[in-house]
Structures are given as structure tokens and as C-alpha cells.
mmCIF file of C-alpha atoms in Angstrom:
data_model
loop_
_atom_site.group_PDB
_atom_site.id
_atom_site.type_symbol
_atom_site.label_atom_id
_atom_site.label_comp_id
_atom_site.label_asym_id
_atom_site.label_seq_id
_atom_site.Cartn_x
_atom_site.Cartn_y
_atom_site.Cartn_z
ATOM 1 C CA MET A 1 0.000 0.000 0.000
ATOM 2 C CA THR A 2 1.451 3.353 -1.042
ATOM 3 C CA PRO A 3 1.685 6.259 1.458
ATOM 4 C CA THR A 4 -0.979 8.140 -0.503
ATOM 5 C CA THR A 5 -3.363 5.159 -0.430
ATOM 6 C CA ARG A 6 -2.664 4.585 3.270
ATOM 7 C CA HIS A 7 -3.512 8.217 4.055
ATOM 8 C CA LEU A 8 -6.717 7.992 2.027
ATOM 9 C CA VAL A 9 -7.786 4.755 3.744
ATOM 10 C CA LEU A 10 -7.138 6.155 7.219
ATOM 11 C CA THR A 11 -8.907 9.470 6.704
ATOM 12 C CA THR A 12 -11.785 8.200 4.571
ATOM 13 C CA GLY A 13 -12.169 5.124 6.756
ATOM 14 C CA ALA A 14 -12.650 7.287 9.828
ATOM 15 C CA GLY A 15 -15.355 9.284 8.066
ATOM 16 C CA ALA A 16 -17.043 6.098 6.842
ATOM 17 C CA LEU A 17 -17.085 4.621 10.359
ATOM 18 C CA VAL A 18 -18.654 7.800 11.723
ATOM 19 C CA THR A 19 -21.279 7.838 8.975
ATOM 20 C CA VAL A 20 -22.202 4.163 9.371
ATOM 21 C CA GLY A 21 -22.150 4.317 13.166
ATOM 22 C CA ALA A 22 -24.447 7.337 13.311
ATOM 23 C CA ALA A 23 -26.809 5.839 10.736
ATOM 24 C CA VAL A 24 -27.120 2.519 12.589
ATOM 25 C CA TRP A 25 -27.417 4.082 16.051
ATOM 26 C CA SER A 26 -30.104 6.547 15.001
ATOM 27 C CA ALA A 27 -31.956 3.899 12.947
ATOM 28 C CA LEU A 28 -32.233 1.687 16.021
ATOM 29 C CA LEU A 29 -33.884 4.558 17.889
ATOM 30 C CA LEU A 30 -36.343 5.505 15.152
ATOM 31 C CA PRO A 31 -39.002 2.893 16.062
ATOM 32 C CA ARG A 32 -39.300 4.629 19.448
ATOM 33 C CA SER A 33 -39.828 8.070 17.879
ATOM 34 C CA PRO A 34 -43.209 9.729 17.379
ATOM 35 C CA ASP A 35 -44.398 10.376 13.831
ATOM 36 C CA PRO A 36 -43.861 13.133 12.927
ATOM 37 C CA ALA A 37 -40.658 13.610 14.910
ATOM 38 C CA ALA A 38 -39.002 16.859 15.995
ATOM 39 C CA VAL A 39 -36.141 17.699 13.624
ATOM 40 C CA HIS A 40 -35.565 21.385 14.283
ATOM 41 C CA PHE A 41 -35.428 23.459 17.449
ATOM 42 C CA GLY A 42 -35.623 27.176 18.112
ATOM 43 C CA PRO A 43 -33.124 29.233 20.148
ATOM 44 C CA ASP A 44 -35.048 28.337 23.308
ATOM 45 C CA GLY A 45 -34.651 24.611 22.609
ATOM 46 C CA VAL A 46 -38.337 24.088 21.826
ATOM 47 C CA ALA A 47 -39.176 21.939 18.792
ATOM 48 C CA ASP A 48 -40.483 24.023 15.894
ATOM 49 C CA GLY A 49 -39.912 21.728 12.895
ATOM 50 C CA PHE A 50 -41.277 18.230 12.327
ATOM 51 C CA ALA A 51 -40.900 15.459 9.750
ATOM 52 C CA THR A 52 -41.396 11.764 9.183
ATOM 53 C CA PRO A 53 -38.527 10.099 11.109
ATOM 54 C CA TRP A 54 -37.289 7.867 8.288
ATOM 55 C CA VAL A 55 -37.359 10.684 5.722
ATOM 56 C CA ALA A 56 -35.279 12.964 7.963
ATOM 57 C CA TRP A 57 -32.918 10.065 8.726
ATOM 58 C CA ALA A 58 -32.431 9.351 5.006
ATOM 59 C CA GLY A 59 -31.763 13.033 4.275
ATOM 60 C CA MET A 60 -29.042 13.263 6.926
ATOM 61 C CA LEU A 61 -27.475 10.016 5.733
ATOM 62 C CA ALA A 62 -27.459 11.278 2.133
ATOM 63 C CA LEU A 63 -25.649 14.463 3.184
ATOM 64 C CA ASN A 64 -23.013 12.461 5.068
ATOM 65 C CA VAL A 65 -22.434 10.143 2.118
ATOM 66 C CA LEU A 66 -22.111 13.055 -0.313
ATOM 67 C CA ILE A 67 -19.581 14.810 1.929
ATOM 68 C CA LEU A 68 -17.593 11.584 2.155
ATOM 69 C CA VAL A 69 -17.724 10.946 -1.606
ATOM 70 C CA ILE A 70 -16.601 14.487 -2.437
ATOM 71 C CA TYR A 71 -13.694 14.255 0.004
ATOM 72 C CA THR A 72 -12.656 10.812 -1.271
ATOM 73 C CA ALA A 73 -12.642 12.041 -4.862
ATOM 74 C CA SER A 74 -10.561 15.108 -3.992
ATOM 75 C CA ALA A 75 -8.120 13.194 -1.801
ATOM 76 C CA ARG A 76 -7.058 10.554 -4.300
ATOM 77 C CA ALA A 77 -3.635 12.168 -4.280
ATOM 78 C CA ALA A 78 -1.739 14.284 -1.771
ATOM 79 C CA ALA A 79 -4.667 15.121 0.490
ATOM 80 C CA SER A 80 -3.860 17.816 3.039
ATOM 81 C CA ARG A 81 -4.428 17.602 6.776
ATOM 82 C CA TRP A 82 -6.672 20.653 6.495
ATOM 83 C CA SER A 83 -9.042 19.072 3.972
ATOM 84 C CA ALA A 84 -9.151 15.768 5.873
ATOM 85 C CA GLY A 85 -9.816 17.532 9.192
ATOM 86 C CA VAL A 86 -12.518 19.807 7.791
ATOM 87 C CA CYS A 87 -14.262 16.899 6.070
ATOM 88 C CA THR A 88 -14.319 14.809 9.238
ATOM 89 C CA PHE A 89 -15.391 17.814 11.325
ATOM 90 C CA GLY A 90 -18.395 18.249 9.018
ATOM 91 C CA LEU A 91 -19.193 14.547 9.145
ATOM 92 C CA GLY A 92 -18.864 14.578 12.925
ATOM 93 C CA LEU A 93 -21.298 17.478 13.219
ATOM 94 C CA THR A 94 -23.966 15.991 10.960
ATOM 95 C CA ALA A 95 -23.547 12.511 12.448
ATOM 96 C CA ALA A 96 -23.840 13.870 15.996
ATOM 97 C CA VAL A 97 -26.935 15.870 15.017
ATOM 98 C CA GLN A 98 -28.483 12.745 13.502
ATOM 99 C CA VAL A 99 -27.938 10.721 16.685
ATOM 100 C CA ASN A 100 -28.866 13.576 19.021
ATOM 101 C CA ILE A 101 -32.197 14.200 17.303
ATOM 102 C CA ALA A 102 -33.010 10.473 17.389
ATOM 103 C CA MET A 103 -32.184 10.311 21.114
ATOM 104 C CA THR A 104 -34.224 13.434 21.837
ATOM 105 C CA ASN A 105 -37.319 11.959 20.165
ATOM 106 C CA ALA A 106 -36.955 8.431 21.527
ATOM 107 C CA GLY A 107 -39.715 7.466 23.932
ATOM 108 C CA LEU A 108 -41.869 10.571 23.394
ATOM 109 C CA ALA A 109 -45.582 10.269 22.719
ATOM 110 C CA ASP A 110 -45.701 13.746 21.167
ATOM 111 C CA ALA A 111 -42.762 15.343 19.348
ATOM 112 C CA ALA A 112 -43.891 18.780 20.558
ATOM 113 C CA ALA A 113 -42.508 17.810 23.963
ATOM 114 C CA ALA A 114 -38.959 17.395 22.580
ATOM 115 C CA ARG A 115 -36.365 19.810 23.957
ATOM 116 C CA LEU A 116 -32.796 20.484 22.868
ATOM 117 C CA GLY A 117 -30.492 22.109 25.425
ATOM 118 C CA TRP A 118 -27.195 23.946 25.169
ATOM 119 C CA GLY A 119 -25.510 20.824 26.474
ATOM 120 C CA ASP A 120 -26.708 18.945 23.405
ATOM 121 C CA LEU A 121 -25.280 21.620 21.097
ATOM 122 C CA ALA A 122 -21.981 21.582 22.980
ATOM 123 C CA ALA A 123 -21.815 17.800 22.634
ATOM 124 C CA VAL A 124 -22.449 17.999 18.883
ATOM 125 C CA LEU A 125 -19.737 20.619 18.417
ATOM 126 C CA GLY A 126 -17.361 18.667 20.656
ATOM 127 C CA VAL A 127 -17.808 15.482 18.630
ATOM 128 C CA GLY A 128 -17.132 17.337 15.390
ATOM 129 C CA LEU A 129 -14.041 19.095 16.724
ATOM 130 C CA ALA A 130 -12.626 15.942 18.303
ATOM 131 C CA LEU A 131 -13.001 13.881 15.133
ATOM 132 C CA GLY A 132 -11.632 16.672 12.955
ATOM 133 C CA LEU A 133 -8.545 17.119 15.137
ATOM 134 C CA ILE A 134 -7.882 13.379 15.336
ATOM 135 C CA VAL A 135 -7.994 12.934 11.570
ATOM 136 C CA ALA A 136 -6.017 16.143 10.963
ATOM 137 C CA ALA A 137 -3.241 14.635 13.092
ATOM 138 C CA VAL A 138 -2.741 11.822 10.552
ATOM 139 C CA PRO A 139 0.523 12.540 8.665
ATOM 140 C CA PRO A 140 -0.263 13.874 5.178
ATOM 141 C CA ALA A 141 0.509 11.988 2.016
ATOM 142 C CA PRO A 142 3.857 12.926 0.425
ATOM 143 C CA GLU A 143 3.964 15.689 -2.143
ATOM 144 C CA ILE A 144 3.883 14.584 -5.769
ATOM 145 C CA ASP A 145 6.793 15.432 -8.043
ATOM 146 C CA ASP A 146 4.869 17.420 -10.629
ATOM 147 C CA THR A 147 7.762 17.436 -13.153
ATOM 148 C CA ALA A 148 6.957 20.968 -14.284
ATOM 149 C CA ARG A 149 8.083 22.095 -17.734
ATOM 150 C CA THR A 150 8.413 25.605 -19.110
ATOM 151 C CA PRO A 151 7.178 26.105 -22.704
ATOM 152 C CA ALA A 152 9.215 28.432 -24.930
ATOM 153 C CA PRO A 153 7.848 31.959 -25.397
ATOM 154 C CA ALA A 154 5.297 32.242 -28.186
ATOM 155 C CA GLU A 155 6.453 33.755 -31.453
ATOM 156 C CA VAL A 156 5.122 37.253 -32.114
ATOM 157 C CA PRO A 157 4.839 38.554 -35.687
ATOM 158 C CA ALA A 158 6.625 41.823 -36.403
ATOM 159 C CA GLY A 159 4.541 44.732 -35.187
ATOM 160 C CA GLY A 160 1.883 42.365 -33.865
ATOM 161 C CA ALA A 161 0.849 40.671 -30.653
ATOM 162 C CA VAL A 162 -0.140 37.225 -29.469
ATOM 163 C CA ALA A 163 -2.955 36.150 -27.162
ATOM 164 C CA TRP A 164 -4.579 32.990 -25.868
ATOM 165 C CA ALA A 165 -8.103 32.204 -24.644
ATOM 166 C CA GLY A 166 -9.342 29.148 -22.776
ATOM 167 C CA VAL A 167 -11.711 27.865 -20.118
ATOM 168 C CA ALA A 168 -11.558 26.037 -16.806
ATOM 169 C CA VAL A 169 -14.670 23.874 -16.357
ATOM 170 C CA TYR A 170 -15.623 21.087 -13.982
ATOM 171 C CA PRO A 171 -15.988 17.494 -15.242
ATOM 172 C CA ALA A 172 -19.487 16.107 -15.696
ATOM 173 C CA TRP A 173 -19.284 13.770 -12.691
ATOM 174 C CA PHE A 174 -18.477 16.689 -10.366
ATOM 175 C CA ARG A 175 -21.466 18.641 -11.643
ATOM 176 C CA ALA A 176 -23.565 15.517 -11.040
ATOM 177 C CA LEU A 177 -22.392 15.496 -7.407
ATOM 178 C CA LEU A 178 -23.544 19.083 -7.020
ATOM 179 C CA VAL A 179 -26.928 18.143 -8.427
ATOM 180 C CA GLY A 180 -27.110 15.220 -5.989
ATOM 181 C CA LEU A 181 -26.326 17.509 -3.065
ATOM 182 C CA VAL A 182 -29.033 19.937 -4.135
ATOM 183 C CA VAL A 183 -31.560 17.091 -4.435
ATOM 184 C CA ALA A 184 -30.659 15.829 -0.946
ATOM 185 C CA LEU A 185 -31.061 19.307 0.506
ATOM 186 C CA VAL A 186 -34.389 19.819 -1.261
ATOM 187 C CA ILE A 187 -35.651 16.547 0.230
ATOM 188 C CA LEU A 188 -34.444 17.642 3.668
ATOM 189 C CA THR A 189 -36.140 21.017 3.221
ATOM 190 C CA LEU A 190 -39.448 19.442 2.227
ATOM 191 C CA ALA A 191 -39.218 16.963 5.086
ATOM 192 C CA THR A 192 -38.356 19.436 7.831
ATOM 193 C CA ALA A 193 -39.991 22.644 6.530
ATOM 194 C CA ASN A 194 -37.542 24.897 8.360
ATOM 195 C CA TRP A 195 -35.569 27.961 7.354
ATOM 196 C CA TYR A 196 -32.046 26.630 7.826
ATOM 197 C CA ALA A 197 -32.564 23.731 5.410
ATOM 198 C CA LEU A 198 -34.066 26.159 2.891
ATOM 199 C CA ALA A 199 -31.088 28.506 3.318
ATOM 200 C CA ALA A 200 -28.645 25.614 2.842
ATOM 201 C CA THR A 201 -30.452 24.602 -0.342
ATOM 202 C CA ALA A 202 -30.393 28.150 -1.704
ATOM 203 C CA LEU A 203 -26.681 28.525 -0.966
ATOM 204 C CA THR A 204 -25.894 25.171 -2.575
ATOM 205 C CA VAL A 205 -27.860 26.058 -5.701
ATOM 206 C CA LEU A 206 -26.063 29.408 -5.851
ATOM 207 C CA ALA A 207 -22.693 27.699 -5.433
ATOM 208 C CA GLY A 208 -23.610 25.264 -8.203
ATOM 209 C CA ILE A 209 -24.465 28.133 -10.538
ATOM 210 C CA PHE A 210 -21.177 29.894 -9.910
ATOM 211 C CA ALA A 211 -19.285 26.591 -10.100
ATOM 212 C CA GLY A 212 -19.700 26.573 -13.857
ATOM 213 C CA GLY A 213 -16.033 27.483 -14.202
ATOM 214 C CA TRP A 214 -13.947 30.372 -15.474
ATOM 215 C CA ARG A 215 -13.006 32.024 -18.755
ATOM 216 C CA LEU A 216 -9.309 32.840 -19.107
ATOM 217 C CA ARG A 217 -7.309 35.044 -21.446
ATOM 218 C CA ALA A 218 -3.544 35.530 -21.683
ATOM 219 C CA ASP A 219 -2.136 38.588 -23.450
ATOM 220 C CA SER A 220 0.359 41.405 -23.000
ATOM 221 C CA GLU A 221 -1.456 42.549 -19.846
ATOM 222 C CA GLY A 222 -1.148 39.174 -18.121
ATOM 223 C CA LEU A 223 -3.669 36.473 -17.264
ATOM 224 C CA HIS A 224 -7.317 37.511 -17.005
ATOM 225 C CA TYR A 225 -9.772 35.144 -15.346
ATOM 226 C CA THR A 226 -13.512 35.694 -15.087
ATOM 227 C CA GLY A 227 -16.391 33.664 -13.673
ATOM 228 C CA VAL A 228 -18.947 32.368 -16.149
ATOM 229 C CA PHE A 229 -21.365 35.115 -15.096
ATOM 230 C CA GLY A 230 -18.742 37.884 -15.220
ATOM 231 C CA TRP A 231 -17.794 37.670 -11.542
ATOM 232 C CA PRO A 232 -15.268 37.395 -10.070
ATOM 233 C CA ASP A 233 -13.170 39.246 -12.643
ATOM 234 C CA SER A 234 -9.451 39.527 -11.940
ATOM 235 C CA LEU A 235 -6.018 39.912 -13.550
ATOM 236 C CA VAL A 236 -2.574 38.539 -12.794
ATOM 237 C CA PRO A 237 -0.409 41.377 -14.203
ATOM 238 C CA ALA A 238 2.325 40.413 -16.650
ATOM 239 C CA ALA A 239 4.774 42.555 -14.656
ATOM 240 C CA GLU A 240 4.337 40.187 -11.675
ATOM 241 C CA ILE A 241 4.892 37.004 -13.705
ATOM 242 C CA GLU A 242 8.427 35.632 -13.586
ATOM 243 C CA SER A 243 7.673 32.506 -15.625
ATOM 244 C CA ALA A 244 4.811 30.291 -16.730
ATOM 245 C CA GLU A 245 4.984 26.519 -16.700
ATOM 246 C CA VAL A 246 2.898 23.395 -17.137
ATOM 247 C CA PHE A 247 2.663 20.857 -14.320
ATOM 248 C CA ASP A 248 0.586 17.965 -12.975
ATOM 249 C CA LEU A 249 -1.986 19.321 -10.514
ATOM 250 C CA ARG A 250 -3.856 17.169 -8.004
ATOM 251 C CA PRO A 251 -6.954 18.663 -6.311
ATOM 252 C CA GLY A 252 -5.983 17.029 -3.023
ATOM 253 C CA GLN A 253 -2.858 19.207 -2.873
ATOM 254 C CA TRP A 254 -5.133 22.256 -2.750
ATOM 255 C CA GLY A 255 -7.815 20.844 -0.465
ATOM 256 C CA GLY A 256 -10.366 20.195 -3.233
ATOM 257 C CA TRP A 257 -11.951 22.019 -6.145
ATOM 258 C CA GLY A 258 -12.931 25.606 -6.781
ATOM 259 C CA TYR A 259 -11.185 28.884 -6.039
ATOM 260 C CA ARG A 260 -8.459 27.744 -3.663
ATOM 261 C CA THR A 261 -6.098 29.913 -1.707
ATOM 262 C CA GLN A 262 -3.147 29.144 0.528
ATOM 263 C CA PRO A 263 -0.442 31.430 1.925
ATOM 264 C CA GLY A 264 1.342 32.784 -1.150
ATOM 265 C CA ALA A 265 -0.629 30.666 -3.606
ATOM 266 C CA THR A 266 -3.953 30.788 -5.449
ATOM 267 C CA ALA A 267 -5.515 28.238 -7.804
ATOM 268 C CA LEU A 268 -8.583 27.676 -9.958
ATOM 269 C CA VAL A 269 -9.075 23.918 -9.593
ATOM 270 C CA THR A 270 -11.738 22.230 -11.719
ATOM 271 C CA ARG A 271 -10.065 18.856 -12.286
ATOM 272 C CA GLY A 272 -6.824 16.978 -11.837
ATOM 273 C CA GLY A 273 -4.130 16.678 -14.496
ATOM 274 C CA THR A 274 -2.103 19.031 -16.663
ATOM 275 C CA ALA A 275 -2.447 22.641 -15.540
ATOM 276 C CA LEU A 276 -0.935 26.099 -15.848
ATOM 277 C CA ARG A 277 1.273 27.483 -13.071
ATOM 278 C CA LEU A 278 2.641 31.003 -12.839
ATOM 279 C CA ARG A 279 5.719 31.809 -10.797
ATOM 280 C CA LEU A 280 5.111 35.309 -9.468
ATOM 281 C CA THR A 281 7.239 37.931 -7.774
ATOM 282 C CA GLY A 282 7.692 37.538 -4.041
ATOM 283 C CA GLY A 283 7.684 33.745 -4.262
ATOM 284 C CA ARG A 284 3.951 33.575 -4.962
ATOM 285 C CA THR A 285 2.265 31.162 -7.370
ATOM 286 C CA PHE A 286 -0.976 31.017 -9.332
ATOM 287 C CA ALA A 287 -2.350 27.834 -10.911
ATOM 288 C CA ALA A 288 -5.315 26.992 -13.125
ATOM 289 C CA THR A 289 -6.555 23.726 -14.628
ATOM 290 C CA CYS A 290 -7.443 25.291 -17.949
ATOM 291 C CA SER A 291 -7.730 23.983 -21.490
ATOM 292 C CA ASP A 292 -4.437 24.087 -23.457
ATOM 293 C CA PRO A 293 -2.175 25.162 -20.565
ATOM 294 C CA GLU A 294 0.862 24.884 -22.865
ATOM 295 C CA GLY A 295 -0.524 27.612 -25.141
ATOM 296 C CA ALA A 296 -1.296 29.869 -22.189
ATOM 297 C CA ALA A 297 2.191 29.372 -20.737
ATOM 298 C CA ALA A 298 3.857 30.156 -24.071
ATOM 299 C CA VAL A 299 1.990 33.460 -24.403
ATOM 300 C CA LEU A 300 2.635 34.463 -20.790
ATOM 301 C CA ASN A 301 6.330 33.600 -21.063
ATOM 302 C CA ARG A 302 6.487 36.017 -24.005
ATOM 303 C CA TYR A 303 5.136 38.855 -21.842
ATOM 304 C CA ALA A 304 6.479 37.789 -18.423
ATOM 305 C CA GLY A 305 8.016 40.592 -16.443
ATOM 306 C CA GLY A 306 6.239 43.193 -18.588
ATOM 307 C CA ARG A 307 8.239 42.427 -21.716
ATOM 308 C CA ALA A 308 6.652 43.870 -24.861
#
């Protein structure tokens, strides 16, 4: 077993155990729950949202499985401690909520009598934090030798200029995962009829819309990148580019997909594989998994450092 596979098994296995354990524990308590059961509580701890127990249970389980699948897909190579810890923290929270709600309803004749105290919330947060910290302590997988290569500067006709245009889009299976998450949240919203599930659904739909990808353009000004709906719209100035290269990017090295940022580094990650990387002044880097990264690098190497 390689170090990368061992790290993936340890971190994903912990999340899977939490998911299965919470699902089994709460399922065993469901026959003792009233129907409908209390699934949401106000600030005073009084139940104010109700749903069929098995529907709410299935919705929570679906969310846990989707979180685990997304993490597993992103961590196939060089997963970071941060991404593993955050994933398990989220799983710990949702799993603890699933069990806590089942325990709160167990034995009640009327779900309106269910109460959720601050101690319950503290326990849920404690479980999430503990699991996240434990998994984050697992040594990370070794960095991958990306064997970067630097394309030669593009040829520019006399008195002319050269430019490049491309896109960074997510693969179809990733978009399908987003759709699955939205469907799970819609089911949870319909089952619980409460504002926080509706808000989560709206935010997920919005994230899915803006996760369409980016449009990129390389020219004498530098690298422009714009969201599919015109926002965000930004520029990496040519004067700040020292060199442009092509390398093998793994989403796990950046903690997943999307607009990723780390100290001194920014990336637009929509897939794994060949990508563009800019070496910037001050030791900073910028990366993007765009179409034809070799063409983009050649153009940017022509204008790197503000060269005309």
C-alpha cells in the first residue's frame, strides 16, 4: 500500500465509520420516535420543525455520504491535513446531530414535547471538533513530483501581438455530485420545513451556478480570469509574472476544487491533471486547470516581467 493510499484509507475510513455508526445508532432509535418527529429546534430549545422520522434520517445520511464521496474524490492524491480535518469535522457534526435528534425523540408520545439544550449543542460541536482534530493529526501523504516544464515563449509577428483564450470547467461527474447535493437538501427542506434547510439549499444552488467554471485570457497585460457570469473578474499582471509553466496538478494538494487559496498561492481547480502554473514575484504562485495550458504558458512567457 502506497503512502498516498494509506492516508486515504485512514482518513476516509474514519469518516465512513462515523457515517455508518451514526446511521445505525439513530436507525435503532427511530421505532421509538413519534411520527412526525421533531427535527428542528428554536433558540429556546423548543421543537419548531417536524418530519417523518425515516425521511429525515435518510436526508441526513445522504448528506453524510455526499460529503464523504466528495472528500474521497478530492483526496485521491496528496490530500492535506486541512481538507481531511474539515471533512471529518463536518461529518462529525452531521452525524452527531443525527444521533442527538433520534435520542431526543426516543420514547416521546408527542414530538412537541422534545427539547434540545445547550448541552446537546456543545456535545455535537465537541464530537465534530474531536473527530476533525484526530484525523487532521494523521501525517499527510507525500507531495507529488509534478515534473513541471516551461514552454518556450510564443512567437510574435513583427509589429503584432499574441494572445490565448481558454476555459476552466468542472468534469461532468463533479457537476452531477452538485446536483445530488441539491436534491438531498431539497428533500431535507421538504421533510423538515424549516428555514435553515431552505437557506442551505439556496446557498448550494447558488454555489452550483457559480461553479460553472472560469473564462481565461492571456495577453500582454497578463492572465485575465472571469467567472462564467462575469464575476469574479481579476487579472494577474504580466509585470508580476516571472515565468509560466505546465505541471501535474492534483486537487488534493489544494484541499479540493474551486477557487483555492493558501499562503502565497492561489488556484482555480476544476479537475486533476495538466495545468498552468505562474511563478510570481515575491515567491507567490498562481495555478489553473485550464484547457491548453501549454498555449497559455507560451503566451505568458512572451510577456512575463512586462516584456513587450
